[in-house]
Amino acid sequence: MSVFIASDHAGFGLKKFLMEQLNAAITDLGTDNPISCDYPIFAHKLVQHLLSCNPDESRGILICGTGIGMSMVANRYDGIRAALCFHEEMAEMARRHNNANVIVFGARNTDNDVALECVRIFLNTEFDGGRHENRLHLMNELTKRR
Ligand code: RB5
């Protein structure tokens, strides 16, 4: 499974922390410093990498100040299901019920250790399928997305 991570300046510190703590091969797509930058550029970059792999077998981690901007951008792309998570149960449910392929954090509202545990859960939890399959199908059909 390929895993990508990206942030803007507000998420740079949390991204650095996660990269140091996670004992996994994760591709860092920037930003590379805490200088002010535009989050849509980094969300777009991460999504392009995810979509160039099989997005159902790859994962993304996006971080900005609140998590809101990154979520908005990522969820505009077909095949991307980005979940803004504030605690471990949300990370678990994002995988089990929503088959999320991107987890999003707001660095200004999420403790580093909580985010780390959320990522561990996110990378190690399978989609439940079953009744949730049809809900994802409806999500695509009703919004004309794939
Ligand atoms: C940057 O100040 C901030 O607006 C950005 O990180 C993010 O929170 C946007 O949604």
PDB file of C-alpha atoms and ligand atoms in Angstrom:
ATOM      1  CA  MET A   1       0.000   0.000   0.000  1.00  0.00           C
ATOM      2  CA  SER A   2       1.377   3.434  -0.969  1.00  0.00           C
ATOM      3  CA  VAL A   3       0.960   6.173   1.647  1.00  0.00           C
ATOM      4  CA  PHE A   4       1.334   9.890   0.886  1.00  0.00           C
ATOM      5  CA  ILE A   5       1.373  12.870   3.237  1.00  0.00           C
ATOM      6  CA  ALA A   6       1.144  16.612   2.559  1.00  0.00           C
ATOM      7  CA  SER A   7       0.444  19.771   4.510  1.00  0.00           C
ATOM      8  CA  ASP A   8       0.465  23.516   4.268  1.00  0.00           C
ATOM      9  CA  HIS A   9       2.566  25.719   6.596  1.00  0.00           C
ATOM     10  CA  ALA A  10       0.036  25.337   9.437  1.00  0.00           C
ATOM     11  CA  GLY A  11       0.309  21.557   9.263  1.00  0.00           C
ATOM     12  CA  PHE A  12       4.052  21.428   8.737  1.00  0.00           C
ATOM     13  CA  GLY A  13       4.927  20.738  12.408  1.00  0.00           C
ATOM     14  CA  LEU A  14       2.422  17.909  12.758  1.00  0.00           C
ATOM     15  CA  LYS A  15       3.542  16.421   9.444  1.00  0.00           C
ATOM     16  CA  LYS A  16       7.153  16.458  10.627  1.00  0.00           C
ATOM     17  CA  PHE A  17       6.125  14.789  13.900  1.00  0.00           C
ATOM     18  CA  LEU A  18       4.169  12.060  12.111  1.00  0.00           C
ATOM     19  CA  MET A  19       7.016  11.375   9.681  1.00  0.00           C
ATOM     20  CA  GLU A  20       9.454  11.029  12.601  1.00  0.00           C
ATOM     21  CA  GLN A  21       7.165   8.788  14.642  1.00  0.00           C
ATOM     22  CA  LEU A  22       5.724   6.498  11.988  1.00  0.00           C
ATOM     23  CA  ASN A  23       7.897   3.557  11.194  1.00  0.00           C
ATOM     24  CA  ALA A  24       6.510   3.235   7.692  1.00  0.00           C
ATOM     25  CA  ALA A  25       7.357   4.160   4.130  1.00  0.00           C
ATOM     26  CA  ILE A  26       5.408   7.361   3.606  1.00  0.00           C
ATOM     27  CA  THR A  27       6.021   9.721   0.688  1.00  0.00           C
ATOM     28  CA  ASP A  28       6.223  13.348   1.841  1.00  0.00           C
ATOM     29  CA  LEU A  29       4.836  15.713  -0.809  1.00  0.00           C
ATOM     30  CA  GLY A  30       5.555  18.947   1.097  1.00  0.00           C
ATOM     31  CA  THR A  31       5.341  21.628   2.116  1.00  0.00           C
ATOM     32  CA  ASP A  32       8.980  21.559   3.198  1.00  0.00           C
ATOM     33  CA  ASN A  33       9.031  24.527   5.561  1.00  0.00           C
ATOM     34  CA  PRO A  34       6.724  26.629   7.757  1.00  0.00           C
ATOM     35  CA  ILE A  35       6.546  29.544   5.296  1.00  0.00           C
ATOM     36  CA  SER A  36       2.984  30.546   4.402  1.00  0.00           C
ATOM     37  CA  CYS A  37       1.660  28.661   1.376  1.00  0.00           C
ATOM     38  CA  ASP A  38      -1.635  27.673  -0.257  1.00  0.00           C
ATOM     39  CA  TYR A  39      -3.235  24.426   0.925  1.00  0.00           C
ATOM     40  CA  PRO A  40      -5.105  23.653  -2.353  1.00  0.00           C
ATOM     41  CA  ILE A  41      -1.778  23.134  -4.135  1.00  0.00           C
ATOM     42  CA  PHE A  42      -0.731  20.433  -1.667  1.00  0.00           C
ATOM     43  CA  ALA A  43      -4.126  18.736  -1.516  1.00  0.00           C
ATOM     44  CA  HIS A  44      -4.150  18.627  -5.317  1.00  0.00           C
ATOM     45  CA  LYS A  45      -0.641  17.178  -5.427  1.00  0.00           C
ATOM     46  CA  LEU A  46      -1.491  14.431  -2.944  1.00  0.00           C
ATOM     47  CA  VAL A  47      -4.718  13.523  -4.732  1.00  0.00           C
ATOM     48  CA  GLN A  48      -2.890  13.260  -8.070  1.00  0.00           C
ATOM     49  CA  HIS A  49      -0.428  10.808  -6.523  1.00  0.00           C
ATOM     50  CA  LEU A  50      -3.240   8.790  -4.948  1.00  0.00           C
ATOM     51  CA  LEU A  51      -5.210   8.629  -8.190  1.00  0.00           C
ATOM     52  CA  SER A  52      -2.135   7.582 -10.148  1.00  0.00           C
ATOM     53  CA  CYS A  53      -1.987   4.494  -7.908  1.00  0.00           C
ATOM     54  CA  ASN A  54      -5.129   2.498  -7.147  1.00  0.00           C
ATOM     55  CA  PRO A  55      -6.887   4.969  -4.790  1.00  0.00           C
ATOM     56  CA  ASP A  56      -8.642   2.084  -3.052  1.00  0.00           C
ATOM     57  CA  GLU A  57      -5.329   0.492  -2.167  1.00  0.00           C
ATOM     58  CA  SER A  58      -3.464   3.690  -1.274  1.00  0.00           C
ATOM     59  CA  ARG A  59      -3.850   6.171   1.542  1.00  0.00           C
ATOM     60  CA  GLY A  60      -3.324   9.894   2.004  1.00  0.00           C
ATOM     61  CA  ILE A  61      -2.750  12.102   5.025  1.00  0.00           C
ATOM     62  CA  LEU A  62      -3.501  15.829   4.673  1.00  0.00           C
ATOM     63  CA  ILE A  63      -2.924  18.499   7.316  1.00  0.00           C
ATOM     64  CA  CYS A  64      -3.748  22.192   7.455  1.00  0.00           C
ATOM     65  CA  GLY A  65      -4.664  24.537  10.301  1.00  0.00           C
ATOM     66  CA  THR A  66      -8.268  23.452  10.797  1.00  0.00           C
ATOM     67  CA  GLY A  67      -8.417  20.493   8.418  1.00  0.00           C
ATOM     68  CA  ILE A  68     -11.348  22.146   6.676  1.00  0.00           C
ATOM     69  CA  GLY A  69      -9.636  23.526   3.586  1.00  0.00           C
ATOM     70  CA  MET A  70      -7.744  20.299   2.861  1.00  0.00           C
ATOM     71  CA  SER A  71     -10.990  18.304   3.254  1.00  0.00           C
ATOM     72  CA  MET A  72     -12.878  20.591   0.906  1.00  0.00           C
ATOM     73  CA  VAL A  73     -10.273  20.330  -1.824  1.00  0.00           C
ATOM     74  CA  ALA A  74      -9.676  16.577  -1.562  1.00  0.00           C
ATOM     75  CA  ASN A  75     -13.383  15.721  -1.634  1.00  0.00           C
ATOM     76  CA  ARG A  76     -13.856  17.505  -4.965  1.00  0.00           C
ATOM     77  CA  TYR A  77     -12.067  14.657  -6.776  1.00  0.00           C
ATOM     78  CA  ASP A  78     -13.825  11.498  -7.942  1.00  0.00           C
ATOM     79  CA  GLY A  79     -12.506   8.458  -6.125  1.00  0.00           C
ATOM     80  CA  ILE A  80     -11.369  10.419  -3.084  1.00  0.00           C
ATOM     81  CA  ARG A  81     -13.119  10.027   0.257  1.00  0.00           C
ATOM     82  CA  ALA A  82     -11.407  12.351   2.708  1.00  0.00           C
ATOM     83  CA  ALA A  83     -12.341  12.277   6.407  1.00  0.00           C
ATOM     84  CA  LEU A  84     -11.507  15.064   8.841  1.00  0.00           C
ATOM     85  CA  CYS A  85     -10.813  13.262  12.120  1.00  0.00           C
ATOM     86  CA  PHE A  86     -10.457  14.687  15.622  1.00  0.00           C
ATOM     87  CA  HIS A  87     -10.083  11.469  17.588  1.00  0.00           C
ATOM     88  CA  GLU A  88      -9.411   7.759  17.299  1.00  0.00           C
ATOM     89  CA  GLU A  89     -13.038   6.618  16.980  1.00  0.00           C
ATOM     90  CA  MET A  90     -13.514   8.910  13.984  1.00  0.00           C
ATOM     91  CA  ALA A  91     -10.412   7.423  12.346  1.00  0.00           C
ATOM     92  CA  GLU A  92     -11.750   3.900  12.905  1.00  0.00           C
ATOM     93  CA  MET A  93     -15.216   4.715  11.600  1.00  0.00           C
ATOM     94  CA  ALA A  94     -13.790   6.622   8.617  1.00  0.00           C
ATOM     95  CA  ARG A  95     -12.285   3.322   7.478  1.00  0.00           C
ATOM     96  CA  ARG A  96     -14.963   0.851   8.651  1.00  0.00           C
ATOM     97  CA  HIS A  97     -18.063   2.751   7.506  1.00  0.00           C
ATOM     98  CA  ASN A  98     -16.849   5.291   4.926  1.00  0.00           C
ATOM     99  CA  ASN A  99     -13.903   3.485   3.331  1.00  0.00           C
ATOM    100  CA  ALA A 100     -12.012   6.770   3.542  1.00  0.00           C
ATOM    101  CA  ASN A 101      -8.770   6.809   1.586  1.00  0.00           C
ATOM    102  CA  VAL A 102      -7.583  10.153   2.949  1.00  0.00           C
ATOM    103  CA  ILE A 103      -7.426  11.200   6.602  1.00  0.00           C
ATOM    104  CA  VAL A 104      -7.315  14.919   7.345  1.00  0.00           C
ATOM    105  CA  PHE A 105      -6.145  16.720  10.476  1.00  0.00           C
ATOM    106  CA  GLY A 106      -6.384  20.258  11.729  1.00  0.00           C
ATOM    107  CA  ALA A 107      -2.989  20.809  13.331  1.00  0.00           C
ATOM    108  CA  ARG A 108      -4.337  23.718  15.356  1.00  0.00           C
ATOM    109  CA  ASN A 109      -7.033  21.616  16.968  1.00  0.00           C
ATOM    110  CA  THR A 110      -5.518  18.135  17.207  1.00  0.00           C
ATOM    111  CA  ASP A 111      -2.893  16.916  19.659  1.00  0.00           C
ATOM    112  CA  ASN A 112       0.148  15.324  17.970  1.00  0.00           C
ATOM    113  CA  ASP A 113      -0.194  12.026  19.845  1.00  0.00           C
ATOM    114  CA  VAL A 114      -3.897  11.765  19.046  1.00  0.00           C
ATOM    115  CA  ALA A 115      -3.147  12.342  15.348  1.00  0.00           C
ATOM    116  CA  LEU A 116      -0.425   9.684  15.457  1.00  0.00           C
ATOM    117  CA  GLU A 117      -2.798   7.100  16.926  1.00  0.00           C
ATOM    118  CA  CYS A 118      -5.470   8.088  14.388  1.00  0.00           C
ATOM    119  CA  VAL A 119      -3.005   7.451  11.552  1.00  0.00           C
ATOM    120  CA  ARG A 120      -2.053   4.047  12.970  1.00  0.00           C
ATOM    121  CA  ILE A 121      -5.731   3.085  13.153  1.00  0.00           C
ATOM    122  CA  PHE A 122      -6.445   4.536   9.713  1.00  0.00           C
ATOM    123  CA  LEU A 123      -3.661   2.508   8.089  1.00  0.00           C
ATOM    124  CA  ASN A 124      -4.617  -0.735   9.831  1.00  0.00           C
ATOM    125  CA  THR A 125      -8.421  -0.826   9.686  1.00  0.00           C
ATOM    126  CA  GLU A 126     -10.404  -2.451   6.875  1.00  0.00           C
ATOM    127  CA  PHE A 127     -13.699  -1.299   5.347  1.00  0.00           C
ATOM    128  CA  ASP A 128     -16.665  -3.239   6.790  1.00  0.00           C
ATOM    129  CA  GLY A 129     -18.454  -3.412   3.417  1.00  0.00           C
ATOM    130  CA  GLY A 130     -21.989  -4.861   3.645  1.00  0.00           C
ATOM    131  CA  ARG A 131     -24.641  -2.162   4.098  1.00  0.00           C
ATOM    132  CA  HIS A 132     -21.971   0.517   3.793  1.00  0.00           C
ATOM    133  CA  GLU A 133     -21.201  -0.490   0.184  1.00  0.00           C
ATOM    134  CA  ASN A 134     -24.614   0.707  -0.976  1.00  0.00           C
ATOM    135  CA  ARG A 135     -24.252   3.968   0.918  1.00  0.00           C
ATOM    136  CA  LEU A 136     -20.995   4.699  -0.876  1.00  0.00           C
ATOM    137  CA  HIS A 137     -22.640   3.702  -4.156  1.00  0.00           C
ATOM    138  CA  LEU A 138     -25.500   6.145  -3.421  1.00  0.00           C
ATOM    139  CA  MET A 139     -22.995   8.866  -2.551  1.00  0.00           C
ATOM    140  CA  ASN A 140     -21.560   8.536  -6.048  1.00  0.00           C
ATOM    141  CA  GLU A 141     -24.878   8.114  -7.864  1.00  0.00           C
ATOM    142  CA  LEU A 142     -26.676  11.003  -6.184  1.00  0.00           C
ATOM    143  CA  THR A 143     -23.781  13.393  -6.681  1.00  0.00           C
ATOM    144  CA  LYS A 144     -22.933  12.026 -10.156  1.00  0.00           C
ATOM    145  CA  ARG A 145     -19.460  11.138  -8.974  1.00  0.00           C
ATOM    146  CA  ARG A 146     -17.482   7.955  -9.314  1.00  0.00           C
TER     147      ARG A 146
HETATM  148  C1  RB5 B   1      -3.892  28.844   7.118  1.00  0.00           C
HETATM  149  O1  RB5 B   1      -3.842  29.929   7.979  1.00  0.00           O
HETATM  150  C2  RB5 B   1      -5.247  28.141   7.235  1.00  0.00           C
HETATM  151  O2  RB5 B   1      -6.244  28.936   6.665  1.00  0.00           O
HETATM  152  C3  RB5 B   1      -5.206  26.775   6.602  1.00  0.00           C
HETATM  153  O3  RB5 B   1      -4.191  26.038   7.175  1.00  0.00           O
HETATM  154  C4  RB5 B   1      -6.458  25.931   6.775  1.00  0.00           C
HETATM  155  O4  RB5 B   1      -6.866  25.907   8.095  1.00  0.00           O
HETATM  156  C5  RB5 B   1      -7.564  26.189   5.855  1.00  0.00           C
HETATM  157  O5  RB5 B   1      -8.614  25.542   5.893  1.00  0.00           O
END
